[in-house]
Short mmCIF file of C-alpha atoms in Angstrom, two decimals:
data_model
loop_
_atom_site.label_atom_id
_atom_site.label_comp_id
_atom_site.label_asym_id
_atom_site.label_seq_id
_atom_site.Cartn_x
_atom_site.Cartn_y
_atom_site.Cartn_z
CA MET A 29 0.12 -0.45 -0.39
CA THR A 30 1.05 3.63 -1.09
CA HIS A 31 0.65 6.18 2.10
CA HIS A 32 -0.32 10.17 1.27
CA ARG A 33 3.19 11.91 0.71
CA VAL A 34 3.26 15.34 2.19
CA LEU A 35 6.67 17.90 1.05
CA ILE A 36 8.49 19.33 3.87
CA PRO A 37 11.00 22.11 3.32
CA SER A 38 14.00 20.66 5.32
CA SER A 39 15.01 17.65 7.21
CA VAL A 40 13.83 15.79 10.12
CA GLN A 41 14.74 13.27 12.78
CA ALA A 42 13.46 10.16 13.87
CA GLY A 43 11.36 10.43 17.56
CA ALA A 44 10.42 14.58 16.59
CA THR A 45 7.06 15.91 15.88
CA LEU A 46 6.60 17.99 12.95
CA ASP A 47 3.62 20.98 12.63
CA ILE A 48 2.42 21.08 9.18
CA SER A 49 0.44 23.89 7.69
CA GLY A 50 -0.31 25.54 4.11
CA GLU A 51 -1.30 23.51 1.31
CA GLU A 52 -0.04 19.79 2.45
CA ALA A 53 -2.08 20.01 4.77
CA HIS A 54 -5.16 21.13 3.51
CA HIS A 55 -4.70 18.27 1.16
CA ALA A 56 -4.33 15.96 3.39
CA LEU A 57 -6.64 16.46 5.90
CA ARG A 58 -9.36 17.94 3.60
CA VAL A 59 -9.07 16.75 0.38
CA ARG A 60 -8.04 13.39 1.33
CA ARG A 61 -10.02 13.53 4.79
CA LEU A 62 -6.72 12.31 6.55
CA ALA A 63 -7.72 11.06 10.88
CA PRO A 64 -4.94 11.36 13.16
CA GLY A 65 -3.32 7.33 13.32
CA ALA A 66 -2.53 7.88 9.63
CA VAL A 67 0.80 6.61 8.55
CA LEU A 68 2.26 9.63 6.35
CA GLU A 69 5.44 9.92 4.25
CA LEU A 70 7.50 12.86 4.76
CA LEU A 71 9.54 13.58 1.57
CA ASP A 72 12.24 16.06 1.89
CA GLY A 73 13.07 15.41 -1.98
CA GLU A 74 16.64 15.76 -0.71
CA GLY A 75 16.83 11.92 -0.61
CA ALA A 76 15.24 11.27 3.40
CA ILE A 77 11.68 9.52 3.44
CA ALA A 78 10.23 10.06 7.47
CA LEU A 79 7.51 7.43 8.25
CA SER A 80 4.96 9.39 10.70
CA VAL A 81 1.82 9.43 12.26
CA LEU A 82 -0.18 11.26 11.72
CA GLU A 83 -1.38 13.02 15.46
CA ALA A 84 -3.38 15.98 15.80
CA THR A 85 -5.72 18.10 13.50
CA ASP A 86 -6.51 21.46 13.80
CA LYS A 87 -8.42 23.77 11.86
CA ARG A 88 -7.28 27.62 13.34
CA GLY A 89 -9.45 29.72 10.24
CA LYS A 90 -11.40 28.83 7.21
CA HIS A 91 -8.79 27.47 5.46
CA ASP A 92 -5.57 27.51 7.66
CA TRP A 93 -5.36 23.63 8.51
CA HIS A 94 -2.85 22.10 10.71
CA MET A 95 -1.46 19.41 11.77
CA ARG A 96 1.13 17.71 14.25
CA VAL A 97 2.59 14.09 12.89
CA ARG A 98 5.45 12.08 14.71
CA ILE A 99 8.20 11.13 13.26
CA ASP A 100 8.74 7.32 13.21
CA GLU A 101 11.64 6.18 11.48
CA VAL A 102 13.91 8.57 8.72
CA ARG A 103 15.02 6.90 5.88
CA HIS A 104 17.81 8.32 3.90
CA MET A 105 18.68 7.34 -0.17
CA PRO A 106 21.04 7.43 -1.92
CA PRO A 107 21.23 9.78 -4.66
CA PRO A 108 19.93 8.56 -8.22
CA HIS A 109 22.66 6.80 -10.58
CA PRO A 110 23.24 8.37 -12.85
CA ARG A 111 22.85 11.75 -11.85
CA LEU A 112 21.37 12.84 -15.23
CA GLU A 113 21.46 16.33 -15.76
CA VAL A 114 19.52 17.33 -18.78
CA CYS A 115 20.11 21.00 -20.13
CA ALA A 116 17.09 21.33 -22.78
CA SER A 117 15.71 24.23 -24.27
CA ALA A 118 12.92 25.76 -23.13
CA PRO A 119 9.56 24.83 -25.09
CA LYS A 120 6.71 27.56 -25.13
CA GLY A 121 4.02 27.64 -22.72
CA GLU A 122 2.89 24.44 -21.24
CA ALA A 123 5.06 22.47 -22.33
CA SER A 124 7.69 23.31 -20.01
CA GLU A 125 5.40 22.08 -16.86
CA GLN A 126 5.20 18.51 -19.07
CA LEU A 127 8.74 19.04 -19.62
CA VAL A 128 9.81 18.48 -15.87
CA ASP A 129 6.57 16.58 -15.21
CA GLN A 130 7.77 13.88 -17.52
CA LEU A 131 11.64 14.45 -16.32
CA SER A 132 10.66 13.73 -12.61
CA GLN A 133 8.73 10.47 -13.68
CA ALA A 134 11.96 8.80 -15.79
CA GLY A 135 13.88 9.92 -12.78
CA ALA A 136 16.47 12.56 -13.93
CA TRP A 137 18.87 14.68 -12.07
CA SER A 138 18.37 17.69 -12.86
CA TRP A 139 16.79 20.02 -15.66
CA SER A 140 18.90 23.61 -16.64
CA PRO A 141 16.98 25.40 -19.71
CA LEU A 142 20.00 25.91 -21.94
CA VAL A 143 20.65 28.82 -24.35
CA CYS A 144 21.97 28.13 -27.93
CA ALA A 145 21.71 30.23 -31.27
CA ARG A 146 17.77 29.17 -32.43
CA THR A 147 16.38 29.43 -28.56
CA GLU A 148 13.03 31.33 -28.06
CA VAL A 149 11.99 30.90 -25.16
CA ASP A 150 13.68 32.41 -22.01
CA PRO A 151 11.99 31.82 -19.33
CA ARG A 152 12.02 34.57 -16.70
CA GLU A 153 12.43 34.27 -12.72
CA GLY A 154 9.60 33.96 -12.01
CA LYS A 155 8.56 31.08 -14.39
CA LEU A 156 11.39 29.49 -13.18
CA GLU A 157 9.68 28.86 -9.93
CA ARG A 158 6.70 28.53 -10.78
CA LEU A 159 8.49 25.21 -12.64
CA GLU A 160 10.89 24.29 -9.42
CA ARG A 161 6.97 23.82 -7.62
CA HIS A 162 5.80 21.68 -9.83
CA ALA A 163 8.98 19.86 -9.49
CA ARG A 164 8.60 19.08 -6.64
CA GLU A 165 5.03 18.27 -6.73
CA ALA A 166 5.50 16.18 -9.42
CA SER A 167 8.67 14.21 -7.74
CA LYS A 168 6.57 13.38 -5.06
CA GLN A 169 3.31 12.25 -6.92
CA CYS A 170 6.45 9.73 -8.24
CA GLY A 171 7.37 9.13 -5.59
CA ARG A 172 11.20 10.29 -5.61
CA ALA A 173 12.86 10.99 -2.38
CA TRP A 174 15.26 13.35 -5.04
CA ARG A 175 13.58 16.09 -6.67
CA LEU A 176 13.89 17.07 -10.19
CA ARG A 177 15.78 20.05 -9.81
CA VAL A 178 14.81 22.95 -12.27
CA GLU A 179 18.59 24.87 -11.94
CA PRO A 180 19.02 28.23 -13.97
CA ARG A 181 19.56 29.05 -17.96
CA ILE A 182 22.83 28.26 -18.95
CA THR A 183 24.69 28.79 -22.32
CA LEU A 184 25.60 25.76 -25.09
CA ASP A 185 29.13 27.29 -24.42
CA ASP A 186 28.90 27.20 -20.41
CA ALA A 187 26.88 23.78 -20.54
CA LEU A 188 30.33 22.38 -22.12
CA ALA A 189 32.48 24.41 -20.09
CA GLU A 190 31.54 22.87 -17.01
CA ALA A 191 31.23 19.60 -18.28
CA ARG A 192 34.78 19.93 -19.17
CA GLY A 193 35.90 21.43 -15.98
CA ALA A 194 34.54 18.33 -14.12
CA PRO A 195 37.16 16.85 -11.27
CA ALA A 196 38.76 14.18 -12.56
CA ASP A 197 37.78 12.01 -10.71
CA ASP A 198 33.38 12.30 -10.99
CA PRO A 199 33.73 13.11 -14.43
CA CYS A 200 30.89 14.27 -16.93
CA THR A 201 29.81 12.60 -19.83
CA LEU A 202 28.10 14.67 -22.25
CA VAL A 203 25.70 13.86 -24.80
CA LEU A 204 23.81 15.48 -27.08
CA ALA A 205 20.84 14.22 -28.74
CA HIS A 206 20.99 14.25 -32.82
CA VAL A 207 19.02 12.79 -35.94
CA SER A 208 22.20 12.33 -36.80
CA GLY A 209 23.70 10.84 -34.69
CA THR A 210 24.08 7.26 -33.44
CA PRO A 211 23.10 4.69 -30.93
CA TYR A 212 23.07 5.59 -27.07
CA VAL A 213 26.08 3.87 -25.48
CA PRO A 214 26.26 3.08 -22.30
CA THR A 215 28.83 5.13 -20.73
CA GLY A 216 28.92 3.96 -16.88
CA SER A 217 29.81 7.68 -16.12
CA ARG A 218 28.20 8.79 -12.38
CA ARG A 219 27.73 11.74 -14.26
CA ILE A 220 25.80 12.10 -17.37
CA ARG A 221 25.11 15.93 -18.86
CA LEU A 222 22.12 15.46 -21.97
CA LEU A 223 21.97 18.61 -24.16
CA VAL A 224 19.07 19.10 -26.47
CA GLY A 225 18.03 21.81 -28.77
CA PRO A 226 15.56 24.27 -29.43
CA VAL A 227 12.29 23.89 -31.96
CA GLY A 228 15.28 24.89 -34.42
CA ASP A 229 17.82 22.73 -33.86
CA PHE A 230 21.75 22.97 -32.98
CA GLU A 231 23.33 24.88 -35.54
CA GLU A 232 25.57 23.03 -37.45
CA ARG A 233 28.97 24.45 -35.60
CA GLU A 234 26.95 24.12 -32.33
CA ILE A 235 26.95 20.06 -33.15
CA ASP A 236 30.52 21.09 -33.17
CA ALA A 237 31.75 22.40 -30.54
CA ALA A 238 30.18 19.78 -28.79
CA ARG A 239 31.65 17.31 -30.20
CA ARG A 240 35.31 19.01 -29.81
CA ALA A 241 34.26 19.21 -25.79
CA GLY A 242 34.40 15.57 -25.91
CA ALA A 243 30.76 15.65 -26.62
CA ARG A 244 29.18 11.75 -27.90
CA ILE A 245 26.24 12.59 -30.73
CA ALA A 246 23.38 10.00 -30.05
CA CYS A 247 20.37 9.67 -32.07
CA PHE A 248 17.60 9.04 -29.73
CA GLY A 249 14.02 7.65 -32.60
CA GLU A 250 13.95 8.46 -35.99
CA HIS A 251 11.94 11.85 -36.47
CA VAL A 252 11.42 14.63 -35.61
CA MET A 253 10.36 15.27 -31.53
CA ARG A 254 9.21 18.14 -29.81
CA ILE A 255 11.43 19.48 -26.99
CA GLU A 256 9.61 17.62 -24.48
CA THR A 257 9.30 14.55 -25.87
CA ALA A 258 12.97 14.70 -27.16
CA CYS A 259 14.18 15.04 -23.34
CA LEU A 260 11.80 11.67 -22.15
CA ALA A 261 12.83 9.55 -25.04
CA ALA A 262 16.43 10.39 -24.15
CA ALA A 263 16.43 10.41 -20.41
CA ALA A 264 15.18 6.99 -20.81
CA VAL A 265 16.80 5.24 -22.48
CA ILE A 266 19.93 7.11 -21.33
CA LEU A 267 18.62 5.34 -17.62
CA ASP A 268 18.07 2.43 -19.35
CA HIS A 269 21.44 1.06 -21.02
CA GLU A 270 23.01 2.98 -17.87
CA ARG A 271 21.26 0.73 -15.62
CA ARG A 272 22.36 -2.22 -16.78
CA GLY A 273 25.19 -1.25 -15.07
CA MET B 18 15.86 21.68 -46.12
CA THR B 19 12.26 20.78 -45.12
CA HIS B 20 9.22 21.01 -47.54
CA HIS B 21 5.95 21.83 -46.55
CA ARG B 22 4.14 19.27 -45.90
CA VAL B 23 0.34 18.42 -47.11
CA LEU B 24 -1.60 14.96 -46.10
CA ILE B 25 -3.76 13.97 -48.81
CA PRO B 26 -6.57 11.42 -48.15
CA SER B 27 -5.44 8.49 -50.35
CA SER B 28 -2.16 7.75 -53.09
CA VAL B 29 -1.12 9.16 -55.76
CA GLN B 30 0.76 8.85 -59.30
CA ALA B 31 3.86 10.50 -60.58
CA GLY B 32 2.98 12.87 -63.72
CA ALA B 33 -1.05 13.34 -62.47
CA THR B 34 -2.92 16.38 -60.94
CA LEU B 35 -4.23 17.56 -57.43
CA ASP B 36 -6.97 19.64 -56.42
CA ILE B 37 -6.28 20.09 -52.76
CA SER B 38 -8.39 22.53 -50.22
CA GLY B 39 -10.12 22.56 -47.12
CA GLU B 40 -8.05 22.48 -44.44
CA GLU B 41 -4.77 21.92 -45.89
CA ALA B 42 -4.73 24.64 -48.31
CA HIS B 43 -6.11 26.94 -46.28
CA HIS B 44 -2.76 26.23 -43.82
CA ALA B 45 -0.49 26.27 -47.29
CA LEU B 46 -1.25 30.00 -48.67
CA ARG B 47 -2.97 31.60 -46.25
CA VAL B 48 -1.09 30.83 -42.97
CA ARG B 49 2.08 29.73 -45.37
CA ARG B 50 1.34 32.14 -47.75
CA LEU B 51 3.56 29.26 -50.41
CA ALA B 52 2.94 30.90 -54.07
CA PRO B 53 3.42 28.93 -56.90
CA GLY B 54 6.29 27.07 -58.10
CA ALA B 55 6.91 26.50 -54.47
CA VAL B 56 8.41 22.89 -53.39
CA LEU B 57 5.60 20.31 -51.59
CA GLU B 58 6.32 16.97 -49.81
CA LEU B 59 2.88 15.41 -50.30
CA LEU B 60 2.31 12.25 -47.71
CA ASP B 61 -1.10 10.15 -47.26
CA GLY B 62 -0.15 8.42 -44.58
CA GLU B 63 0.08 4.88 -45.64
CA GLY B 64 3.89 5.02 -46.74
CA ALA B 65 3.56 7.28 -49.85
CA ILE B 66 5.65 10.32 -49.65
CA ALA B 67 4.72 12.80 -53.71
CA LEU B 68 7.44 15.76 -53.82
CA SER B 69 5.21 18.52 -56.11
CA VAL B 70 5.00 22.28 -57.73
CA LEU B 71 2.21 24.56 -56.45
CA GLU B 72 0.92 25.38 -59.97
CA ALA B 73 -2.11 27.63 -59.06
CA THR B 74 -3.72 29.33 -56.08
CA ASP B 75 -7.80 29.95 -55.45
CA LYS B 76 -9.78 31.16 -52.86
CA ARG B 77 -13.17 30.58 -54.00
CA GLY B 78 -14.77 32.02 -50.63
CA LYS B 79 -14.24 33.60 -48.00
CA HIS B 80 -12.24 30.68 -46.68
CA ASP B 81 -11.98 28.10 -49.48
CA TRP B 82 -8.84 28.36 -50.78
CA HIS B 83 -7.73 26.35 -52.97
CA MET B 84 -4.58 24.57 -54.49
CA ARG B 85 -3.11 22.60 -58.20
CA VAL B 86 -0.07 20.73 -57.30
CA ARG B 87 1.47 18.93 -59.74
CA ILE B 88 3.22 15.42 -58.78
CA ASP B 89 6.82 14.93 -60.42
CA GLU B 90 7.93 12.26 -57.76
CA VAL B 91 6.27 9.41 -55.94
CA ARG B 92 7.98 7.88 -53.17
CA HIS B 93 6.96 4.80 -51.50
CA MET B 94 8.44 4.34 -48.21
CA PRO B 95 8.81 0.25 -46.40
CA PRO B 96 6.48 -0.10 -43.64
CA PRO B 97 8.38 1.25 -39.58
CA HIS B 98 10.59 -2.19 -37.89
CA PRO B 99 9.43 -3.07 -35.84
CA ARG B 100 5.85 -2.34 -36.17
CA LEU B 101 5.42 -1.47 -31.93
CA GLU B 102 1.52 -1.73 -30.89
CA VAL B 103 1.05 0.41 -27.89
CA CYS B 104 -2.65 -1.27 -25.94
CA ALA B 105 -2.60 1.49 -23.39
CA SER B 106 -5.84 2.49 -20.83
CA ALA B 107 -6.58 6.18 -21.89
CA PRO B 108 -5.52 8.86 -19.94
CA LYS B 109 -7.55 11.35 -18.61
CA GLY B 110 -8.95 14.86 -21.09
CA GLU B 111 -6.32 16.33 -23.13
CA ALA B 112 -3.54 13.99 -22.32
CA SER B 113 -5.05 11.45 -24.66
CA GLU B 114 -4.09 14.28 -27.29
CA GLN B 115 -0.61 13.99 -25.66
CA LEU B 116 -0.58 10.26 -25.29
CA VAL B 117 -0.77 10.58 -29.73
CA ASP B 118 1.34 12.83 -29.55
CA GLN B 119 4.24 11.64 -28.85
CA LEU B 120 3.17 8.10 -29.61
CA SER B 121 3.92 9.57 -33.00
CA GLN B 122 7.03 10.88 -32.75
CA ALA B 123 8.35 8.17 -31.01
CA GLY B 124 7.46 6.11 -34.41
CA ALA B 125 5.28 3.98 -32.81
CA TRP B 126 2.47 1.80 -35.50
CA SER B 127 -0.15 1.74 -33.84
CA TRP B 128 -2.04 3.36 -30.25
CA SER B 129 -5.65 1.30 -28.72
CA PRO B 130 -7.45 2.26 -25.73
CA LEU B 131 -6.98 -1.11 -23.83
CA VAL B 132 -9.72 -1.70 -21.24
CA CYS B 133 -8.88 -3.73 -18.05
CA ALA B 134 -9.91 -4.62 -14.19
CA ARG B 135 -9.00 -0.93 -13.23
CA THR B 136 -9.13 1.41 -16.70
CA GLU B 137 -11.85 4.63 -16.15
CA VAL B 138 -11.21 6.20 -19.19
CA ASP B 139 -13.07 4.71 -22.42
CA PRO B 140 -13.18 6.83 -24.93
CA ARG B 141 -15.90 7.40 -27.28
CA GLU B 142 -16.05 6.47 -30.26
CA GLY B 143 -16.13 10.97 -31.50
CA LYS B 144 -13.70 11.10 -29.23
CA LEU B 145 -11.58 8.50 -30.74
CA GLU B 146 -12.53 10.27 -34.68
CA ARG B 147 -10.83 13.61 -33.20
CA LEU B 148 -7.47 11.68 -31.69
CA GLU B 149 -7.14 9.67 -35.09
CA ARG B 150 -7.33 13.62 -37.40
CA HIS B 151 -5.01 14.63 -34.26
CA ALA B 152 -2.84 11.66 -35.32
CA ARG B 153 -2.56 12.26 -38.73
CA GLU B 154 -1.66 16.21 -38.01
CA ALA B 155 1.33 14.94 -35.34
CA SER B 156 2.64 12.53 -38.47
CA LYS B 157 2.91 14.91 -40.60
CA GLN B 158 4.41 17.22 -38.18
CA CYS B 159 6.86 14.98 -37.19
CA GLY B 160 7.34 13.36 -41.26
CA ARG B 161 6.00 10.31 -40.95
CA ALA B 162 4.95 9.06 -44.34
CA TRP B 163 3.34 6.52 -41.88
CA ARG B 164 0.77 7.80 -40.05
CA LEU B 165 -0.12 6.40 -36.44
CA ARG B 166 -2.86 4.16 -36.76
CA VAL B 167 -5.72 5.10 -33.47
CA GLU B 168 -7.70 1.65 -33.05
CA PRO B 169 -10.90 0.95 -31.58
CA ARG B 170 -10.64 0.10 -27.65
CA ILE B 171 -9.57 -3.02 -27.05
CA THR B 172 -9.89 -5.42 -23.71
CA LEU B 173 -7.06 -7.06 -22.24
CA ASP B 174 -8.41 -10.46 -23.00
CA ASP B 175 -8.61 -9.62 -26.73
CA ALA B 176 -5.16 -7.94 -26.83
CA LEU B 177 -3.42 -11.27 -25.30
CA ALA B 178 -5.89 -13.27 -27.99
CA GLU B 179 -4.66 -11.28 -30.84
CA ALA B 180 -1.19 -12.35 -30.27
CA ARG B 181 -1.64 -15.72 -29.48
CA GLY B 182 -3.25 -16.06 -32.88
CA ALA B 183 -1.00 -14.41 -34.93
CA PRO B 184 0.37 -15.94 -37.97
CA ALA B 185 3.45 -18.44 -37.18
CA ASP B 186 5.51 -17.10 -40.04
CA ASP B 187 4.79 -13.05 -38.39
CA PRO B 188 4.23 -13.56 -34.64
CA CYS B 189 3.76 -10.99 -32.12
CA THR B 190 5.85 -10.80 -29.10
CA LEU B 191 3.59 -9.89 -26.34
CA VAL B 192 5.62 -7.54 -23.00
CA LEU B 193 4.18 -5.70 -19.75
CA ALA B 194 5.25 -2.75 -18.71
CA HIS B 195 5.54 -2.40 -14.51
CA VAL B 196 7.76 -1.61 -11.83
CA SER B 197 8.16 -5.22 -11.03
CA GLY B 198 9.38 -5.89 -14.55
CA THR B 199 12.85 -6.93 -15.52
CA PRO B 200 15.20 -5.11 -18.07
CA TYR B 201 13.83 -4.76 -21.36
CA VAL B 202 15.61 -7.75 -23.76
CA PRO B 203 15.16 -7.45 -27.41
CA THR B 204 13.46 -9.31 -28.94
CA GLY B 205 14.16 -9.57 -33.05
CA SER B 206 10.32 -10.04 -33.52
CA ARG B 207 8.85 -7.51 -36.56
CA ARG B 208 5.34 -7.61 -34.58
CA ILE B 209 5.86 -6.38 -30.94
CA ARG B 210 2.20 -5.53 -29.10
CA LEU B 211 2.90 -3.65 -25.27
CA LEU B 212 0.43 -3.10 -22.99
CA VAL B 213 0.59 -0.44 -20.68
CA GLY B 214 -2.03 -0.79 -18.03
CA PRO B 215 -4.26 2.24 -16.28
CA VAL B 216 -4.09 4.53 -13.12
CA GLY B 217 -4.44 2.21 -10.51
CA ASP B 218 -2.35 -0.33 -12.79
CA PHE B 219 -2.81 -4.22 -13.74
CA GLU B 220 -4.24 -6.37 -11.07
CA GLU B 221 -2.04 -9.39 -10.68
CA ARG B 222 -4.45 -11.83 -11.63
CA GLU B 223 -3.41 -9.54 -15.12
CA ILE B 224 -0.10 -10.00 -14.72
CA ASP B 225 -0.34 -13.44 -14.30
CA ALA B 226 -2.58 -13.97 -17.09
CA ALA B 227 -0.15 -11.55 -20.26
CA ARG B 228 2.25 -14.08 -18.19
CA ARG B 229 0.64 -17.32 -19.32
CA ALA B 230 0.42 -15.66 -22.94
CA GLY B 231 3.83 -15.73 -22.96
CA ALA B 232 4.27 -11.63 -22.42
CA ARG B 233 7.07 -10.41 -20.89
CA ILE B 234 7.29 -8.68 -18.07
CA ALA B 235 9.12 -5.51 -18.72
CA CYS B 236 10.50 -2.60 -16.75
CA PHE B 237 11.18 1.28 -18.50
CA GLY B 238 12.41 3.15 -15.40
CA GLU B 239 12.18 3.29 -11.18
CA HIS B 240 9.29 5.46 -9.99
CA VAL B 241 5.72 5.65 -10.64
CA MET B 242 4.66 6.94 -14.16
CA ARG B 243 1.34 8.76 -15.97
CA ILE B 244 0.16 6.29 -18.80
CA GLU B 245 1.43 8.67 -21.44
CA THR B 246 4.71 8.83 -20.18
CA ALA B 247 5.00 5.51 -19.49
CA CYS B 248 3.46 4.45 -23.02
CA LEU B 249 6.33 7.17 -23.96
CA ALA B 250 9.65 5.49 -22.36
CA ALA B 251 8.53 2.44 -22.99
CA ALA B 252 8.30 3.31 -26.88
CA ALA B 253 11.54 4.85 -27.04
CA VAL B 254 12.95 2.49 -25.39
CA ILE B 255 12.00 -0.73 -26.80
CA LEU B 256 12.76 1.21 -30.37
CA ASP B 257 16.34 1.62 -29.73
CA HIS B 258 16.81 -1.71 -28.38
CA GLU B 259 15.02 -3.73 -31.36
CA ARG B 260 16.76 -1.13 -34.08
CA ARG B 261 20.05 -2.16 -32.99
CA GLY B 262 19.18 -4.91 -35.13
#
């Protein structure tokens, strides 16, 4: 049986008692109608899963729900392996939410809006904050101990330079998704950075720059894909290959 | 360079002339503002790609655009290999459109709404017709010579029986997507039927029935996935493995 999951802002200790209010309390008490004695799974999005019991509930104002939970047991899950960092140009409108949802479900580590020559969408600070909240919710829904991170925008040059500058004992493998590429070959890397271009695709010189930076050019399907589809297809294929060990 | 693509209802012969009206003409002439001399790619969705030249345009009423095209060359593309038939319970609301979009881009052969014990969404005839049109449009956008087919609803029992009844010289391999499964192993089959369950997942007895019918139980990710995400992730992984030959 799956317990009701609750997001918490920071980690907790077994034996502690926690007061939870706001949206999470509203959802648990008003929508799910949980009563004292119910078992909850608290997620901090940083690897901790706290099995807890709902001890008391309280409604202080019209929409002001509170609940007190007792933490019985805290498990710390290891971070996902490999750590798949997706750098992909933001798609238009609500497709960004879809991208964040689907990357959460697929088990990617992070998404950064990639800025390259033909990028048209440059999500503002406020939009990224909304997507960050969306990612927390999506991570809760699919039961991830580690939430998907929504990172600040990054240029292609910086995305390549950062990967090249990774420490020798924790290298970062670069993979650029392109229809001209070859089938994906597992790397065994602990850290993989996937590059997905904008609607008009990468320019030739950008693909060359990635290749010079050591990127593999890999193909994840025969047809033209939207950004969000390419991200999920590539993430699913990469994680499938890498997790076979 | 990609030519403007136009859907046509049936196949054509090189040397023929075709009069095209309706939405496709409106889009080419009003939205894209193509002029005589433009090269078009006509797709019948059944494997034919006809390279054509726009010869003349005509506007007969307020929104009644017509264009005459001359067919220069017709190529017949082989059907996709393998033929991936996705039988998946329909998701709610607009997620069906997303499912059809993403399966088109991934290169699946067909989608049938799967009816099993916990299925909640049973798309009506009218909805399936709209999804069929949506699939034609999605197939055009990603340049597929063969469109994704939207098939009638099918029960799990029938989906299993049909696959078992496939001719010996053209067998159908069954794959059921489930978090309890093992990593996907390529089959070499020309025809693969993928089963994806509803929001509440398959019941144990349904998984057993599939196993008895010869289905492999395969896992395509570590986390809980929505129906449309599971379909795309599984399709991408299966086609990636099978196309390596």
